[in-house]
Amino acid sequence: MAEKTNASYLESLNPPQYEAVVNTEGPTMIIAGAGSGKTRVLTYRIAHLMHAHNVDPFHIMALTFTNKASREMRERIESVVGTDARNLWMGTFHAVFARILRAEATHLGYTSQFTIYDTDDAKSLIKTIVKELNLDDKLYKANVVYNRISAAKNRLVSWQEYTTNPVYMEDDTTNMRPEMGRLYRIYSQRCFKANAMDFDDLLFNTNVLFQTHPDVLNKYQHRFHYLLIDEFQDTNISQYMIARKLAAVRQNICVVGDDAQSIYAFRGADIQNILNFERDYPELSTIKLEQNYRSTQTIVKAANSIILKNKAQLKKSVWTANEDGELIELIKATSDNEEGKLVASSIFEMKMQQHLGNGEFAILYRTNSQSRAMEEALRRMNIKYRVVGGVSFYQRKEIKDLIAYVRFVLNHEDETSLRRIINQPKRGIGPGTIEKLVVAANEQDKSLWDILQHASDVTGGRGGHQVEEFATLIKSFKLAVEKKDAFEAVSQIAKNSGLLKELYEDKTVEGLNRYENVQELLNAIKEFTENPEREDKSLSAFLQDVALLTDEDRSNDTEEAVTLMTVHMAKGLEFPYVYIVGMEEELFPSQMMLGSREDLEEERRLFYVAITRAKKKLHLTYALNRYRFGRLKICEPSRFLKEVDPAFIQMNSRHSNYEAQTRPGIPARSSTPDSSYAKNFVKNNRINPASRSIVPPKHTPSTGFKASDTSQLVSGMRVEHEKFGFGTVGQIDGTGPNRKAKVLFEKAGEKTLLLAFAKLRIM
């Protein structure tokens, strides 16, 4: 195909990027190192297909892992080729294949109005089944069962295969959960009966559709001439099998990714997809993007020194023409609380000295629980922050309640939504009445909705009448949905269901917030229906968008604030100044990931991802001791710290050269003696060898010990406790009898004491 000229977008590309954009035919793998302009290349490649080769956008499918990524790419493409970019089949795997499944649902026995269960909905159904089967809910926790079923589906193992496979059965029996296969079967059957699919079903059922209906597969193979996949290293078996089937005719499949950033094995991602891609496509063209445009040379070289330790990888040499930049600072703290204080102090100082904004900083950690100490320290210094990964707007109870009403109005077979709303707000329909209706539905082999409409025949009395009134209410909502636009229909549901009235009458701060949240949901629906770029403005389309939101899409807080998040959440983001905290053995790398080389290499890739989020300056921190699971434990610096080339690290000036002496090659910035606390802690405490927890020695009170009046106690004072010994007062909270203080004791670690009862001598 002859290329058009006037492709000014090509002028900004370096040679490998240019090659990746213009060589559009045949199987292609683009290995994109961190910060190498991956999104730009993928965007321009699609734009080039449309601009230079006149490819119809309806013939291009581009798959991403977040709606945010697909939105940004579509906007960039539109800036090159115009509004025709809106016709691309672009979106997340789940969104794109949900679209196909809605069109082809009848082939699998579903209707096009099938409900999409999010994780909470799925777990709620599992809890119901566990209860019905009288199984131990502590042994068969909803989260455990859900993850087991999810893992099976991602490996394309159906419940029929699972329940007849002796390996799975033996594994479940060994783990004391012999009913797992039965739960998988009943869960799948109940979803089907409810005309519902969970997230994993959207991929699993697409595979089933293409496998069992070759005519449908053939239609989509010839519809999509080009298939492009972003973040290919994060794909699972189910996703890759769909991609291979779709690309089988024309072989125009382009995958973009970085094996060094494959960090989602716990979600089912299979790094072998990218490592073995050439085996599946012998005619493959491989292009490496190795120039990093994001980070300083120090950060890039330090990251390279880490990832080189992995054996399973595609070799590349990432480099940058950016400035050398500052060395990576290693910060040692005596405790997790001190770690928080040191990080907050460092951020405060950098802000003041360099006139920086809060939004330029990020604190990354391995587990969400580590945010507590960071949050407390930032609050003390009045530094605004936001925690990414908390309860999202669409997961709040009042929002879930209203959405459940809408889902059930659209899909009367959705039993999970029905159970949620039938007595919400309270209308006198108790659990006993509901169970009678469920039993009747099972005995008569009817849907629960059929039984609801004639509930008096089953339960009699007031309960049956209340249920029939509820059924009548749902019918009125159904008429509203059919006759009104989405906003007006949901407004009527919110009002006539009683949800809005109940929230409005709750005059507490929490009640007001919940009422405002429902109003915000109505605003979102209004915005959805008035968006001129949307073809499908139906309630079904809105519900699908909500169900398929990813974690990254749920965070829309644009306030200037320090960002706190796990490393997994940080993938794909970048910040000028980054702090990676908790760099300790059994924390990072995680204790759960030390059992095999594969797991350890995934943790190392996770550390690589963390390092490469930083643009200008990186800090690594660790603590000598930390509270874990309610016990104070001595900590060992992470092995990853020793794997970073020491030429790129220096100790923080607040700390001694003591640690530098244990890590040859790391220059200390200060010769200040090590803190007496750190020395005394190691010297005076003994360690329980079984738990590695710290056992402080008994304290002998000073002669003539007499407790002081603590009403005048302030932060920074030195005190003595009869049992815990000497310490320094930290944060003080509360008033009167509820006044309490955090005290960092030299031998017993940090304690929170209620001052009305604690006997402290002010020194």
Short mmCIF file of C-alpha atoms in Angstrom, two decimals, residues 26-493:
data_model
loop_
_atom_site.label_atom_id
_atom_site.label_comp_id
_atom_site.label_asym_id
_atom_site.label_seq_id
_atom_site.Cartn_x
_atom_site.Cartn_y
_atom_site.Cartn_z
CA GLY A 26 2.36 -9.02 9.91
CA PRO A 27 2.96 -10.09 13.51
CA THR A 28 4.97 -7.48 15.45
CA MET A 29 6.26 -7.35 19.01
CA ILE A 30 7.34 -3.97 20.36
CA ILE A 31 9.46 -4.33 23.50
CA ALA A 32 9.01 -0.99 25.22
CA GLY A 33 11.31 -0.18 28.12
CA ALA A 34 10.06 2.04 30.94
CA GLY A 35 9.51 5.64 29.83
CA SER A 36 10.32 4.85 26.19
CA GLY A 37 7.22 6.44 24.62
CA LYS A 38 5.15 3.26 24.32
CA THR A 39 1.80 5.04 24.25
CA ARG A 40 2.98 7.47 21.59
CA VAL A 41 4.14 4.62 19.36
CA LEU A 42 0.93 2.62 19.73
CA THR A 43 -1.16 5.75 19.14
CA TYR A 44 0.75 6.81 16.03
CA ARG A 45 0.75 3.28 14.65
CA ILE A 46 -3.06 3.28 14.69
CA ALA A 47 -3.19 6.83 13.31
CA HIS A 48 -0.75 5.78 10.57
CA LEU A 49 -2.97 2.87 9.55
CA MET A 50 -5.86 5.28 9.10
CA HIS A 51 -3.94 8.26 7.68
CA ALA A 52 -1.37 6.59 5.42
CA HIS A 53 -3.09 3.31 4.53
CA ASN A 54 -6.75 4.36 4.51
CA VAL A 55 -7.70 1.55 6.87
CA ASP A 56 -11.31 1.86 8.00
CA PRO A 57 -11.32 2.43 11.81
CA PHE A 58 -14.14 -0.14 12.08
CA HIS A 59 -11.53 -2.73 10.98
CA ILE A 60 -9.09 -1.92 13.83
CA MET A 61 -9.32 -3.38 17.33
CA ALA A 62 -7.07 -1.94 20.03
CA LEU A 63 -7.10 -3.55 23.49
CA THR A 64 -5.91 -1.85 26.67
CA PHE A 65 -6.07 -2.60 30.40
CA THR A 66 -7.73 0.63 31.58
CA ASN A 67 -10.43 2.89 30.23
CA LYS A 68 -8.13 5.80 31.03
CA ALA A 69 -5.46 4.46 28.66
CA SER A 70 -7.96 3.92 25.84
CA ARG A 71 -9.44 7.42 26.30
CA GLU A 72 -6.01 9.05 26.15
CA MET A 73 -5.04 7.06 23.07
CA ARG A 74 -8.29 7.82 21.28
CA GLU A 75 -7.86 11.56 21.96
CA ARG A 76 -4.31 11.49 20.57
CA ILE A 77 -5.39 9.59 17.47
CA GLU A 78 -8.26 12.04 16.95
CA SER A 79 -5.77 14.92 17.00
CA VAL A 80 -4.08 13.31 13.98
CA VAL A 81 -6.93 11.84 11.91
CA GLY A 82 -10.03 13.68 13.18
CA THR A 83 -13.30 12.42 14.61
CA ASP A 84 -13.15 9.22 12.55
CA ALA A 85 -11.04 7.89 15.44
CA ARG A 86 -14.25 7.50 17.43
CA ASN A 87 -15.17 4.55 15.23
CA LEU A 88 -12.23 2.44 16.43
CA TRP A 89 -13.01 -0.68 18.41
CA MET A 90 -10.85 0.48 21.30
CA GLY A 91 -11.17 -0.25 25.00
CA THR A 92 -10.32 -2.68 27.75
CA PHE A 93 -10.47 -6.42 27.06
CA HIS A 94 -13.58 -6.68 29.22
CA ALA A 95 -15.37 -3.72 27.62
CA VAL A 96 -14.69 -4.74 24.02
CA PHE A 97 -15.65 -8.37 24.50
CA ALA A 98 -18.71 -7.45 26.58
CA ARG A 99 -19.79 -5.51 23.48
CA ILE A 100 -19.35 -8.58 21.31
CA LEU A 101 -21.11 -10.82 23.84
CA ARG A 102 -24.13 -8.50 23.99
CA ALA A 103 -24.44 -8.79 20.21
CA GLU A 104 -24.01 -12.58 20.25
CA ALA A 105 -25.54 -13.44 23.65
CA THR A 106 -28.29 -15.67 22.31
CA HIS A 107 -25.70 -18.12 20.94
CA LEU A 108 -24.76 -18.87 24.56
CA GLY A 109 -28.27 -18.86 26.03
CA TYR A 110 -28.12 -15.33 27.49
CA THR A 111 -30.13 -12.25 26.55
CA SER A 112 -28.43 -9.05 25.42
CA GLN A 113 -29.53 -7.44 28.70
CA PHE A 114 -27.31 -9.73 30.81
CA THR A 115 -26.04 -8.22 34.06
CA ILE A 116 -22.31 -7.85 34.75
CA TYR A 117 -21.47 -8.81 38.33
CA ASP A 118 -18.58 -6.91 39.86
CA THR A 119 -16.34 -8.57 42.46
CA ASP A 120 -18.61 -7.63 45.37
CA ASP A 121 -21.69 -9.01 43.60
CA ALA A 122 -19.90 -12.26 42.84
CA LYS A 123 -18.71 -12.68 46.43
CA SER A 124 -22.20 -11.90 47.73
CA LEU A 125 -23.63 -14.71 45.62
CA ILE A 126 -20.90 -17.08 46.84
CA LYS A 127 -21.73 -16.23 50.47
CA THR A 128 -25.39 -17.03 49.78
CA ILE A 129 -24.51 -20.41 48.26
CA VAL A 130 -22.13 -21.30 51.11
CA LYS A 131 -24.89 -20.51 53.60
CA GLU A 132 -27.49 -22.54 51.68
CA LEU A 133 -25.17 -25.56 51.63
CA ASN A 134 -24.47 -25.22 55.38
CA LEU A 135 -20.72 -25.06 54.73
CA ASP A 136 -18.22 -23.53 57.14
CA ASP A 137 -17.98 -19.87 56.05
CA LYS A 138 -14.59 -19.58 57.75
CA LEU A 139 -13.20 -22.42 55.64
CA TYR A 140 -15.07 -21.41 52.51
CA LYS A 141 -14.47 -17.67 52.68
CA ALA A 142 -16.05 -15.83 49.77
CA ASN A 143 -12.71 -14.31 48.79
CA VAL A 144 -10.97 -17.71 48.72
CA VAL A 145 -13.74 -19.35 46.70
CA TYR A 146 -13.97 -16.44 44.28
CA ASN A 147 -10.22 -16.43 43.64
CA ARG A 148 -10.20 -20.19 43.05
CA ILE A 149 -13.04 -19.94 40.53
CA SER A 150 -11.45 -16.90 38.89
CA ALA A 151 -8.12 -18.70 38.49
CA ALA A 152 -9.87 -21.66 36.87
CA LYS A 153 -11.73 -19.46 34.38
CA ASN A 154 -8.56 -17.56 33.48
CA ARG A 155 -6.99 -20.93 32.62
CA LEU A 156 -10.13 -21.73 30.57
CA VAL A 157 -11.16 -24.53 32.95
CA SER A 158 -14.96 -24.87 32.99
CA TRP A 159 -16.85 -26.16 36.03
CA GLN A 160 -17.51 -29.38 34.11
CA GLU A 161 -13.78 -29.95 33.58
CA TYR A 162 -12.94 -28.82 37.11
CA THR A 163 -15.33 -31.27 38.78
CA THR A 164 -14.06 -34.21 36.73
CA ASN A 165 -10.35 -33.44 37.06
CA PRO A 166 -8.76 -35.60 39.81
CA VAL A 167 -5.86 -33.16 40.23
CA TYR A 168 -8.17 -30.28 41.17
CA MET A 169 -10.25 -32.52 43.41
CA GLU A 170 -7.17 -33.84 45.24
CA ASP A 171 -5.79 -30.31 45.65
CA ASP A 172 -9.06 -29.08 47.17
CA THR A 173 -9.25 -32.07 49.49
CA THR A 174 -5.67 -31.47 50.64
CA ASN A 175 -6.60 -27.85 51.40
CA MET A 176 -9.62 -29.01 53.44
CA ARG A 177 -12.09 -27.61 50.89
CA PRO A 178 -13.49 -30.68 49.10
CA GLU A 179 -16.69 -28.82 48.12
CA MET A 180 -14.89 -26.25 45.97
CA GLY A 181 -15.87 -27.96 42.71
CA ARG A 182 -19.50 -28.13 43.83
CA LEU A 183 -19.42 -24.42 44.66
CA TYR A 184 -17.95 -23.64 41.23
CA ARG A 185 -20.76 -25.63 39.57
CA ILE A 186 -23.59 -24.05 41.55
CA TYR A 187 -22.12 -20.56 41.26
CA SER A 188 -21.86 -20.89 37.46
CA GLN A 189 -25.38 -22.29 37.19
CA ARG A 190 -26.82 -19.52 39.36
CA CYS A 191 -25.08 -16.83 37.29
CA PHE A 192 -26.48 -18.35 34.11
CA LYS A 193 -29.96 -18.60 35.61
CA ALA A 194 -29.71 -14.93 36.68
CA ASN A 195 -28.69 -13.93 33.11
CA ALA A 196 -25.48 -12.59 34.61
CA MET A 197 -21.74 -12.79 33.92
CA ASP A 198 -18.88 -11.89 36.22
CA PHE A 199 -15.68 -10.22 34.99
CA ASP A 200 -13.95 -13.50 34.20
CA ASP A 201 -17.01 -14.77 32.30
CA LEU A 202 -16.66 -11.93 29.81
CA LEU A 203 -13.38 -13.47 28.64
CA PHE A 204 -14.23 -17.12 29.34
CA ASN A 205 -17.52 -16.90 27.44
CA THR A 206 -15.89 -15.10 24.51
CA ASN A 207 -13.56 -18.08 24.21
CA VAL A 208 -16.53 -20.45 24.42
CA LEU A 209 -18.38 -18.40 21.79
CA PHE A 210 -15.48 -18.49 19.34
CA GLN A 211 -14.79 -22.18 20.04
CA THR A 212 -18.36 -23.42 19.64
CA HIS A 213 -19.54 -21.06 16.89
CA PRO A 214 -16.93 -20.92 14.10
CA ASP A 215 -19.29 -18.79 12.00
CA VAL A 216 -19.27 -16.06 14.67
CA LEU A 217 -15.49 -16.27 14.97
CA ASN A 218 -15.15 -16.06 11.18
CA LYS A 219 -17.30 -12.92 11.13
CA TYR A 220 -15.05 -11.09 13.60
CA GLN A 221 -11.83 -12.43 12.05
CA HIS A 222 -12.81 -10.76 8.79
CA ARG A 223 -14.17 -7.64 10.46
CA PHE A 224 -10.92 -6.82 12.25
CA HIS A 225 -7.96 -6.53 9.88
CA TYR A 226 -5.59 -5.23 12.55
CA LEU A 227 -5.34 -6.18 16.23
CA LEU A 228 -3.18 -4.18 18.65
CA ILE A 229 -2.65 -5.04 22.33
CA ASP A 230 -1.19 -2.70 24.95
CA GLU A 231 0.60 -3.98 28.11
CA PHE A 232 0.84 -7.43 26.56
CA GLN A 233 2.94 -8.73 29.46
CA ASP A 234 -0.19 -8.46 31.65
CA THR A 235 -2.38 -10.77 29.56
CA ASN A 236 -3.59 -14.11 30.88
CA ILE A 237 -4.18 -17.32 28.95
CA SER A 238 -7.84 -16.50 28.30
CA GLN A 239 -7.03 -13.08 26.82
CA TYR A 240 -4.21 -14.40 24.67
CA MET A 241 -6.32 -17.23 23.25
CA ILE A 242 -8.99 -14.74 22.14
CA ALA A 243 -6.33 -12.58 20.50
CA ARG A 244 -4.77 -15.53 18.66
CA LYS A 245 -8.16 -16.63 17.33
CA LEU A 246 -9.07 -13.14 16.11
CA ALA A 247 -5.71 -12.63 14.37
CA ALA A 248 -5.52 -16.10 12.83
CA VAL A 249 -6.68 -15.09 9.33
CA ARG A 250 -4.66 -11.95 8.58
CA GLN A 251 -1.86 -12.33 11.17
CA ASN A 252 -1.77 -8.54 11.66
CA ILE A 253 -1.28 -8.68 15.39
CA CYS A 254 0.88 -6.08 17.15
CA VAL A 255 1.67 -6.48 20.85
CA VAL A 256 3.36 -3.81 22.94
CA GLY A 257 4.83 -4.51 26.35
CA ASP A 258 7.78 -4.95 28.65
CA ASP A 259 8.51 -8.27 30.29
CA ALA A 260 10.44 -6.35 32.98
CA GLN A 261 7.12 -4.82 34.08
CA SER A 262 5.11 -8.05 34.32
CA ILE A 263 3.78 -7.81 37.90
CA TYR A 264 0.26 -9.22 37.86
CA ALA A 265 0.70 -12.97 38.17
CA PHE A 266 -1.65 -12.90 41.17
CA ARG A 267 -4.38 -11.75 38.78
CA GLY A 268 -3.62 -14.55 36.36
CA ALA A 269 -1.20 -12.70 34.08
CA ASP A 270 1.18 -15.11 32.37
CA ILE A 271 4.62 -13.72 31.51
CA GLN A 272 5.14 -16.67 29.16
CA ASN A 273 2.74 -14.99 26.70
CA ILE A 274 5.36 -12.35 25.91
CA LEU A 275 8.44 -14.54 26.49
CA ASN A 276 7.17 -17.18 24.02
CA PHE A 277 5.39 -14.92 21.52
CA GLU A 278 8.02 -15.59 18.88
CA ARG A 279 7.38 -19.32 19.17
CA ASP A 280 3.75 -18.77 18.17
CA TYR A 281 4.67 -16.36 15.35
CA PRO A 282 7.94 -17.48 13.65
CA GLU A 283 7.66 -14.60 11.14
CA LEU A 284 7.63 -12.10 13.99
CA SER A 285 9.22 -8.66 13.68
CA THR A 286 10.67 -7.54 17.02
CA ILE A 287 11.39 -3.88 17.68
CA LYS A 288 12.99 -2.63 20.89
CA LEU A 289 12.33 0.82 22.32
CA GLU A 290 15.25 1.35 24.66
CA GLN A 291 15.56 5.12 25.07
CA ASN A 292 14.02 6.30 28.33
CA TYR A 293 12.59 9.84 28.15
CA ARG A 294 11.29 9.91 31.73
CA SER A 295 14.06 9.48 34.27
CA THR A 296 17.58 10.68 35.04
CA GLN A 297 20.59 8.56 34.13
CA THR A 298 21.05 7.65 37.78
CA ILE A 299 17.54 6.21 38.05
CA VAL A 300 17.72 4.39 34.71
CA LYS A 301 21.09 2.80 35.47
CA ALA A 302 20.03 1.81 38.98
CA ALA A 303 16.90 0.14 37.56
CA ASN A 304 18.98 -1.70 34.95
CA SER A 305 21.31 -3.01 37.66
CA ILE A 306 18.31 -4.51 39.44
CA ILE A 307 16.50 -6.17 36.54
CA LEU A 308 19.71 -7.74 35.22
CA LYS A 309 19.48 -10.16 38.17
CA ASN A 310 16.44 -11.85 36.61
CA LYS A 311 17.05 -14.92 34.47
CA ALA A 312 13.67 -15.03 32.68
CA GLN A 313 13.69 -11.93 30.49
CA LEU A 314 13.97 -10.52 26.99
CA LYS A 315 17.35 -8.82 26.80
CA LYS A 316 17.41 -5.09 26.17
CA SER A 317 19.58 -2.15 27.18
CA VAL A 318 17.55 0.81 28.40
CA TRP A 319 19.39 4.13 28.28
CA THR A 320 18.65 7.84 28.46
CA ALA A 321 20.09 11.09 27.17
CA ASN A 322 18.72 12.92 30.21
CA GLU A 323 20.97 14.52 32.83
CA ASP A 324 22.81 12.45 35.42
CA GLY A 325 20.55 13.67 38.21
CA GLU A 326 20.89 13.23 41.95
CA LEU A 327 21.94 10.01 43.63
CA ILE A 328 19.25 7.80 45.15
CA GLU A 329 18.91 8.52 48.87
CA LEU A 330 18.70 5.63 51.29
CA ILE A 331 16.85 6.50 54.50
CA LYS A 332 17.11 4.32 57.60
CA ALA A 333 14.53 4.65 60.39
CA THR A 334 14.35 3.04 63.80
CA SER A 335 10.63 2.25 63.48
CA ASP A 336 7.80 2.43 60.96
CA ASN A 337 6.47 5.55 62.69
CA GLU A 338 9.85 7.24 62.48
CA GLU A 339 10.00 6.20 58.84
CA GLY A 340 6.76 8.12 58.27
CA LYS A 341 8.12 11.18 60.08
CA LEU A 342 11.36 11.16 58.10
CA VAL A 343 9.53 10.87 54.78
CA ALA A 344 7.11 13.66 55.69
CA SER A 345 9.99 15.87 56.86
CA SER A 346 11.92 15.21 53.66
CA ILE A 347 8.91 16.15 51.52
CA PHE A 348 8.35 19.31 53.58
CA GLU A 349 11.98 20.38 53.23
CA MET A 350 12.09 19.74 49.47
CA LYS A 351 8.86 21.68 49.01
CA MET A 352 10.22 24.66 50.90
CA GLN A 353 13.71 24.65 49.39
CA GLN A 354 12.70 24.01 45.77
CA HIS A 355 9.20 25.55 45.75
CA LEU A 356 7.53 22.27 44.78
CA GLY A 357 3.86 21.32 44.87
CA ASN A 358 2.37 18.37 46.77
CA GLY A 359 1.34 16.74 43.51
CA GLU A 360 4.96 16.22 42.49
CA PHE A 361 5.49 13.62 45.24
CA ALA A 362 4.45 9.98 45.51
CA ILE A 363 4.93 7.47 48.33
CA LEU A 364 4.85 3.87 47.13
CA TYR A 365 4.55 0.80 49.35
CA ARG A 366 4.17 -2.95 48.98
CA THR A 367 1.00 -3.33 51.09
CA ASN A 368 -1.89 -0.95 51.82
CA SER A 369 -1.40 -1.28 55.59
CA GLN A 370 1.85 0.69 55.31
CA SER A 371 -0.08 3.86 54.52
CA ARG A 372 -1.08 4.43 58.18
CA ALA A 373 2.29 5.69 59.43
CA MET A 374 2.71 7.80 56.30
CA GLU A 375 -0.75 9.35 56.63
CA GLU A 376 -0.26 10.21 60.31
CA ALA A 377 3.09 11.87 59.62
CA LEU A 378 1.75 13.89 56.68
CA ARG A 379 -1.25 15.03 58.72
CA ARG A 380 1.02 16.23 61.53
CA MET A 381 2.93 18.38 59.06
CA ASN A 382 -0.28 19.61 57.42
CA ILE A 383 0.70 18.16 54.03
CA LYS A 384 -2.29 17.28 51.84
CA TYR A 385 -2.33 13.73 50.52
CA ARG A 386 -4.62 11.28 48.80
CA VAL A 387 -4.66 7.52 49.13
CA VAL A 388 -5.30 5.73 45.83
CA GLY A 389 -7.05 2.38 46.10
CA GLY A 390 -9.60 3.05 48.85
CA VAL A 391 -13.36 2.49 48.60
CA SER A 392 -14.41 3.81 45.21
CA PHE A 393 -17.50 5.91 44.61
CA TYR A 394 -19.34 3.08 42.88
CA GLN A 395 -18.62 0.65 45.73
CA ARG A 396 -20.38 2.77 48.40
CA LYS A 397 -23.50 1.19 49.86
CA GLU A 398 -26.01 3.86 48.83
CA ILE A 399 -24.67 3.79 45.25
CA LYS A 400 -24.70 -0.01 45.09
CA ASP A 401 -28.30 0.00 46.38
CA LEU A 402 -29.60 2.32 43.68
CA ILE A 403 -27.63 0.58 40.94
CA ALA A 404 -29.03 -2.77 42.13
CA TYR A 405 -32.56 -1.36 41.64
CA VAL A 406 -31.72 -0.31 38.09
CA ARG A 407 -30.08 -3.66 37.32
CA PHE A 408 -33.08 -5.63 38.55
CA VAL A 409 -35.50 -3.42 36.62
CA LEU A 410 -33.55 -4.24 33.45
CA ASN A 411 -32.97 -7.91 34.31
CA HIS A 412 -35.66 -9.58 36.42
CA GLU A 413 -33.54 -12.75 36.63
CA ASP A 414 -30.79 -10.99 38.65
CA GLU A 415 -31.38 -12.67 42.01
CA THR A 416 -28.33 -11.06 43.66
CA SER A 417 -29.68 -7.57 42.99
CA LEU A 418 -33.16 -8.65 44.06
CA ARG A 419 -31.94 -9.88 47.43
CA ARG A 420 -30.15 -6.57 47.96
CA ILE A 421 -33.15 -4.33 47.29
CA ILE A 422 -36.26 -6.28 48.29
CA ASN A 423 -36.13 -4.85 51.80
CA GLN A 424 -34.02 -1.75 51.14
CA PRO A 425 -35.27 0.58 52.43
CA LYS A 426 -37.10 -1.54 54.99
CA ARG A 427 -40.60 -2.51 53.90
CA GLY A 428 -41.35 -5.41 56.26
CA ILE A 429 -39.97 -8.25 54.10
CA GLY A 430 -37.79 -10.32 56.39
CA PRO A 431 -35.26 -13.10 55.66
CA GLY A 432 -37.85 -15.77 56.50
CA THR A 433 -40.22 -14.50 53.82
CA ILE A 434 -37.44 -14.35 51.26
CA GLU A 435 -36.35 -17.92 51.98
CA LYS A 436 -39.92 -19.18 51.56
CA LEU A 437 -40.02 -17.52 48.16
CA VAL A 438 -36.65 -19.04 47.19
CA VAL A 439 -37.80 -22.54 48.21
CA ALA A 440 -41.03 -22.12 46.22
CA ALA A 441 -39.08 -20.96 43.15
CA ASN A 442 -36.79 -23.99 43.35
CA GLU A 443 -39.66 -26.44 43.91
CA GLN A 444 -41.72 -25.05 41.04
CA ASP A 445 -38.66 -24.56 38.81
CA LYS A 446 -39.59 -20.92 38.29
CA SER A 447 -37.63 -17.72 38.58
CA LEU A 448 -37.83 -15.84 41.84
CA TRP A 449 -39.45 -12.95 39.95
CA ASP A 450 -42.32 -15.19 38.83
CA ILE A 451 -42.94 -16.22 42.45
CA LEU A 452 -42.72 -12.62 43.72
CA GLN A 453 -45.70 -11.51 41.68
CA HIS A 454 -47.93 -14.03 43.45
CA ALA A 455 -46.20 -14.10 46.82
CA SER A 456 -49.44 -14.29 48.80
CA ASP A 457 -49.97 -17.80 47.42
CA VAL A 458 -46.69 -18.81 49.04
CA THR A 459 -46.38 -16.83 52.27
CA GLY A 460 -49.85 -15.47 52.90
CA GLY A 461 -50.51 -12.64 55.35
CA ARG A 462 -48.86 -9.24 55.42
CA GLY A 463 -45.48 -10.47 54.19
CA GLY A 464 -46.93 -11.75 50.91
CA HIS A 465 -48.82 -8.50 50.38
CA GLN A 466 -45.66 -6.46 50.92
CA VAL A 467 -43.77 -8.57 48.39
CA GLU A 468 -46.51 -8.14 45.78
CA GLU A 469 -46.45 -4.37 46.34
CA PHE A 470 -42.70 -4.47 45.75
CA ALA A 471 -43.25 -6.39 42.49
CA THR A 472 -45.78 -3.78 41.37
CA LEU A 473 -43.24 -1.05 42.16
CA ILE A 474 -40.64 -2.79 39.97
CA LYS A 475 -43.15 -3.02 37.11
CA SER A 476 -43.75 0.74 37.33
CA PHE A 477 -40.01 1.32 37.16
CA LYS A 478 -39.82 -0.92 34.09
CA LEU A 479 -42.38 1.28 32.34
CA ALA A 480 -40.39 4.39 33.30
CA VAL A 481 -37.21 2.94 31.80
CA GLU A 482 -39.05 2.14 28.57
CA LYS A 483 -40.68 5.57 28.22
CA LYS A 484 -38.16 8.03 29.73
CA ASP A 485 -34.51 8.80 29.23
CA ALA A 486 -31.96 7.25 31.58
CA PHE A 487 -31.69 10.25 33.91
CA GLU A 488 -35.45 10.67 34.38
CA ALA A 489 -35.97 6.94 34.87
CA VAL A 490 -33.28 6.57 37.55
CA SER A 491 -34.47 9.74 39.26
CA GLN A 492 -37.93 8.18 39.53
CA ILE A 493 -36.45 4.94 40.88
#
